Amino acid sequence: MSELTIGFLGAGKMATALALGFLRAGRVQADHLFASDVIPVAADTFAAATHSHILPTNRAVAEAAQVLVLAVKPDQILPALTELKTALDPQRHLLISIAAGVMLAQLEKTAPGQRFVRVMPNTPALVGASASAFALGAAATEQDGATALRLFESVGIAFAVKEKLLDAVTGLSGSGPAYAFLMIEALADGGVAVGLPREIAQKLAAQTLLGAAKMVLETSQHPGALKDAVCSPGGTTIDAVHE
């Protein structure tokens, strides 16, 4: 996969995070990475971070790359595809959409016969800790699925699911970081309320969630069992959990 050519249509924060993950994992070389964006500062930031090629149009990206990551905003993806479809070749291109809420059927209706994969990543891709799920379109092959898996595992974990489950994925892992941030903030606020400096409280809270998550992933124990192990009879933890 080191000779794969990848193009990003849209060069925002998520595109940059994914591109950096692909580069660090050796999934693509910088010289084989391309992007376009109508916002100059986004394009410049992408280029500075990845040392890759910024091209003037989406069509130019399609001409340069085999794998096209559709990273424009959801309301822009179908117009972008409509403009681009005469430059697409299903024998050459794999199209990966990361646009939330845009169904495979909509993509396939706009660009018939193309090989699509729909992916729901999340923002921890920015630090290489994304939780992603993806579904294959009607024309996508088993090899396309393997390509998507290898790419998105380079920025975290990734699973193949049926498309009907992607809405559930959106609510769980797509929105999940916001739930975790709220919990970190609440824990830190509690620490500040009893005298801890904000910086220390926030780091303790964040590390606590990180450590708890690693225990779930690495021990394979049920979260309830891990919770019970912390809750000594009559202790402060079970008192707090009970409240």
Short mmCIF file of C-alpha atoms in Angstrom, two decimals:
data_model
loop_
_atom_site.label_atom_id
_atom_site.label_comp_id
_atom_site.label_asym_id
_atom_site.label_seq_id
_atom_site.Cartn_x
_atom_site.Cartn_y
_atom_site.Cartn_z
CA MET A 1 0.00 0.00 0.00
CA SER A 2 3.05 2.31 0.14
CA GLU A 3 2.53 3.11 -3.58
CA LEU A 4 -1.12 4.04 -3.12
CA THR A 5 -2.09 7.55 -4.21
CA ILE A 6 -4.62 9.32 -2.00
CA GLY A 7 -6.46 12.55 -2.63
CA PHE A 8 -8.54 14.62 -0.22
CA LEU A 9 -11.44 16.69 -1.49
CA GLY A 10 -11.50 19.15 1.37
CA ALA A 11 -8.44 19.81 3.52
CA GLY A 12 -9.91 20.71 6.92
CA LYS A 13 -8.98 19.43 10.37
CA MET A 14 -10.34 15.91 9.92
CA ALA A 15 -8.71 15.56 6.50
CA THR A 16 -5.40 16.72 7.95
CA ALA A 17 -5.68 14.33 10.90
CA LEU A 18 -6.43 11.39 8.62
CA ALA A 19 -3.65 12.28 6.19
CA LEU A 20 -1.11 12.51 9.01
CA GLY A 21 -2.23 9.12 10.32
CA PHE A 22 -1.92 7.55 6.89
CA LEU A 23 1.58 9.02 6.50
CA ARG A 24 2.81 7.95 9.95
CA ALA A 25 1.60 4.41 9.39
CA GLY A 26 3.29 4.22 5.99
CA ARG A 27 0.00 3.79 4.16
CA VAL A 28 0.98 6.52 1.70
CA GLN A 29 4.04 8.59 0.88
CA ALA A 30 3.85 12.38 1.02
CA ASP A 31 4.69 12.57 -2.67
CA HIS A 32 1.60 10.44 -3.38
CA LEU A 33 -0.76 12.56 -1.28
CA PHE A 34 -2.92 15.30 -2.79
CA ALA A 35 -5.63 17.69 -1.61
CA SER A 36 -7.77 20.60 -2.71
CA ASP A 37 -9.81 23.12 -0.74
CA VAL A 38 -11.62 26.32 -1.61
CA ILE A 39 -10.38 27.88 1.65
CA PRO A 40 -6.72 28.85 1.16
CA VAL A 41 -5.81 28.71 4.85
CA ALA A 42 -7.10 25.13 5.10
CA ALA A 43 -5.08 24.11 2.07
CA ASP A 44 -1.96 25.83 3.42
CA THR A 45 -2.35 24.17 6.83
CA PHE A 46 -2.78 20.74 5.23
CA ALA A 47 0.30 21.24 3.05
CA ALA A 48 2.44 22.47 5.95
CA ALA A 49 1.44 19.51 8.13
CA THR A 50 1.75 16.78 5.52
CA HIS A 51 4.36 18.14 3.06
CA SER A 52 2.07 16.96 0.27
CA HIS A 53 0.63 18.44 -2.91
CA ILE A 54 -2.14 21.03 -2.96
CA LEU A 55 -3.95 21.10 -6.30
CA PRO A 56 -6.24 23.85 -7.60
CA THR A 57 -9.38 21.77 -8.19
CA ASN A 58 -11.12 18.57 -7.14
CA ARG A 59 -10.81 17.36 -10.72
CA ALA A 60 -7.04 17.74 -10.54
CA VAL A 61 -7.02 15.65 -7.36
CA ALA A 62 -9.11 12.95 -9.07
CA GLU A 63 -6.67 12.88 -11.96
CA ALA A 64 -3.74 12.45 -9.56
CA ALA A 65 -5.07 9.94 -7.02
CA GLN A 66 -6.63 6.48 -6.86
CA VAL A 67 -8.31 6.77 -3.46
CA LEU A 68 -10.42 9.90 -3.05
CA VAL A 69 -11.45 10.89 0.47
CA LEU A 70 -14.57 13.05 0.28
CA ALA A 71 -13.90 15.36 3.21
CA VAL A 72 -16.05 18.35 2.29
CA LYS A 73 -19.00 19.38 4.45
CA PRO A 74 -22.08 17.11 4.15
CA ASP A 75 -24.12 19.74 2.31
CA GLN A 76 -21.34 20.13 -0.25
CA ILE A 77 -20.60 16.50 -1.05
CA LEU A 78 -23.33 15.81 -3.62
CA PRO A 79 -22.67 19.02 -5.60
CA ALA A 80 -18.95 18.20 -5.53
CA LEU A 81 -19.64 14.70 -6.84
CA THR A 82 -21.93 16.04 -9.56
CA GLU A 83 -19.18 18.36 -10.75
CA LEU A 84 -16.57 15.62 -10.55
CA LYS A 85 -18.34 12.53 -11.89
CA THR A 86 -17.13 12.84 -15.49
CA ALA A 87 -13.57 12.59 -14.16
CA LEU A 88 -14.27 9.44 -12.15
CA ASP A 89 -13.40 5.94 -13.32
CA PRO A 90 -14.71 2.97 -11.28
CA GLN A 91 -11.79 0.88 -12.52
CA ARG A 92 -9.35 3.38 -11.02
CA HIS A 93 -11.04 5.23 -8.18
CA LEU A 94 -12.17 4.23 -4.70
CA LEU A 95 -14.29 6.97 -3.13
CA ILE A 96 -14.35 7.19 0.67
CA SER A 97 -16.97 9.50 2.15
CA ILE A 98 -16.62 10.78 5.71
CA ALA A 99 -19.68 13.04 5.43
CA ALA A 100 -22.07 12.40 8.32
CA GLY A 101 -25.64 11.65 7.33
CA VAL A 102 -25.05 11.25 3.59
CA MET A 103 -26.25 7.77 2.61
CA LEU A 104 -24.53 5.46 0.17
CA ALA A 105 -27.67 5.47 -1.97
CA GLN A 106 -27.38 9.25 -2.34
CA LEU A 107 -23.74 9.00 -3.34
CA GLU A 108 -24.42 6.19 -5.80
CA LYS A 109 -27.35 8.02 -7.36
CA THR A 110 -25.18 11.08 -7.89
CA ALA A 111 -22.23 9.12 -9.33
CA PRO A 112 -23.61 5.78 -10.61
CA GLY A 113 -21.32 2.78 -10.84
CA GLN A 114 -18.60 4.21 -8.63
CA ARG A 115 -16.99 2.27 -5.77
CA PHE A 116 -17.99 3.96 -2.53
CA VAL A 117 -17.11 3.34 1.11
CA ARG A 118 -18.90 5.38 3.76
CA VAL A 119 -16.92 5.95 6.96
CA MET A 120 -17.85 7.49 10.31
CA PRO A 121 -14.61 8.49 12.10
CA ASN A 122 -14.43 10.77 15.13
CA THR A 123 -12.34 13.73 16.22
CA PRO A 124 -9.76 11.78 18.29
CA ALA A 125 -8.29 10.97 14.88
CA LEU A 126 -6.47 14.24 15.57
CA VAL A 127 -4.36 12.35 18.14
CA GLY A 128 -4.37 8.94 16.44
CA ALA A 129 -7.13 7.56 18.65
CA SER A 130 -10.20 7.53 16.41
CA ALA A 131 -13.02 5.01 16.66
CA SER A 132 -14.33 4.47 13.13
CA ALA A 133 -16.88 2.26 11.41
CA PHE A 134 -17.45 1.87 7.70
CA ALA A 135 -19.89 0.35 5.23
CA LEU A 136 -19.30 -0.71 1.63
CA GLY A 137 -21.33 0.54 -1.30
CA ALA A 138 -22.92 -1.73 -3.90
CA ALA A 139 -19.95 -1.63 -6.29
CA ALA A 140 -17.22 -1.75 -3.64
CA THR A 141 -15.11 -4.90 -3.50
CA GLU A 142 -13.70 -6.97 -0.67
CA GLN A 143 -10.33 -5.42 -1.45
CA ASP A 144 -11.86 -1.95 -1.11
CA GLY A 145 -13.02 -2.92 2.37
CA ALA A 146 -9.53 -4.13 3.24
CA THR A 147 -8.08 -0.84 1.99
CA ALA A 148 -10.52 1.19 4.09
CA LEU A 149 -9.75 -0.94 7.15
CA ARG A 150 -6.00 -0.51 6.81
CA LEU A 151 -6.30 3.22 6.29
CA PHE A 152 -8.59 3.93 9.23
CA GLU A 153 -6.81 1.54 11.59
CA SER A 154 -3.81 3.82 11.12
CA VAL A 155 -5.65 6.55 13.09
CA GLY A 156 -7.26 4.34 15.75
CA ILE A 157 -9.62 1.37 15.53
CA ALA A 158 -12.04 0.59 12.72
CA PHE A 159 -14.85 -1.89 12.10
CA ALA A 160 -16.88 -2.92 9.06
CA VAL A 161 -20.64 -2.69 9.71
CA LYS A 162 -23.85 -2.64 7.73
CA GLU A 163 -24.81 0.86 6.68
CA LYS A 164 -28.02 0.77 8.71
CA LEU A 165 -25.83 0.71 11.83
CA LEU A 166 -23.89 3.86 10.96
CA ASP A 167 -26.54 6.08 12.55
CA ALA A 168 -25.95 4.19 15.80
CA VAL A 169 -22.20 4.61 15.32
CA THR A 170 -22.73 8.35 14.83
CA GLY A 171 -24.58 8.61 18.14
CA LEU A 172 -22.09 6.40 19.99
CA SER A 173 -18.55 7.08 18.80
CA GLY A 174 -19.20 9.97 16.43
CA SER A 175 -20.73 12.11 19.17
CA GLY A 176 -19.10 10.18 22.02
CA PRO A 177 -16.08 12.46 22.46
CA ALA A 178 -18.45 15.27 23.45
CA TYR A 179 -19.93 13.05 26.18
CA ALA A 180 -16.44 12.23 27.43
CA PHE A 181 -15.42 15.89 27.42
CA LEU A 182 -18.47 16.70 29.54
CA MET A 183 -17.47 14.00 32.01
CA ILE A 184 -13.89 15.27 32.18
CA GLU A 185 -15.16 18.80 32.77
CA ALA A 186 -17.56 17.63 35.47
CA LEU A 187 -14.87 15.64 37.28
CA ALA A 188 -12.47 18.58 37.07
CA ASP A 189 -15.15 20.96 38.36
CA GLY A 190 -15.67 18.66 41.32
CA GLY A 191 -11.96 18.73 42.06
CA VAL A 192 -11.83 22.52 41.81
CA ALA A 193 -14.84 22.76 44.13
CA VAL A 194 -12.88 21.05 46.90
CA GLY A 195 -9.69 23.02 46.40
CA LEU A 196 -7.64 21.52 43.56
CA PRO A 197 -6.05 23.91 41.07
CA ARG A 198 -7.88 23.79 37.71
CA GLU A 199 -4.86 22.57 35.74
CA ILE A 200 -4.21 19.67 38.10
CA ALA A 201 -7.90 18.76 38.36
CA GLN A 202 -8.31 18.70 34.59
CA LYS A 203 -5.25 16.52 34.02
CA LEU A 204 -6.30 14.12 36.77
CA ALA A 205 -9.78 13.88 35.26
CA ALA A 206 -8.54 13.31 31.72
CA GLN A 207 -5.97 10.73 32.79
CA THR A 208 -8.61 8.93 34.86
CA LEU A 209 -10.87 8.51 31.82
CA LEU A 210 -7.90 7.51 29.66
CA GLY A 211 -6.80 4.91 32.19
CA ALA A 212 -10.31 3.54 32.65
CA ALA A 213 -10.73 3.24 28.88
CA LYS A 214 -7.41 1.40 28.55
CA MET A 215 -8.48 -1.04 31.27
CA VAL A 216 -11.69 -1.86 29.37
CA LEU A 217 -9.80 -2.34 26.10
CA GLU A 218 -6.82 -4.24 27.47
CA THR A 219 -8.36 -6.47 30.15
CA SER A 220 -11.48 -7.48 28.18
CA GLN A 221 -13.43 -7.31 31.44
CA HIS A 222 -16.96 -5.95 31.52
CA PRO A 223 -17.06 -2.28 32.60
CA GLY A 224 -19.44 -3.27 35.40
CA ALA A 225 -16.92 -5.75 36.79
CA LEU A 226 -14.16 -3.15 36.68
CA LYS A 227 -16.45 -0.67 38.42
CA ASP A 228 -17.28 -3.20 41.14
CA ALA A 229 -13.56 -3.78 41.75
CA VAL A 230 -13.17 -0.11 42.70
CA CYS A 231 -16.26 -0.01 44.91
CA SER A 232 -15.28 -1.37 48.33
CA PRO A 233 -18.24 -2.11 50.65
CA GLY A 234 -19.10 1.00 52.63
CA GLY A 235 -16.38 2.99 50.84
CA THR A 236 -16.36 6.45 49.30
CA THR A 237 -16.56 5.20 45.70
CA ILE A 238 -19.75 3.17 46.12
CA ASP A 239 -21.21 6.08 48.06
CA ALA A 240 -20.49 8.41 45.13
CA VAL A 241 -21.77 5.90 42.55
CA HIS A 242 -24.95 5.34 44.56
CA GLU A 243 -25.62 9.07 44.72
#
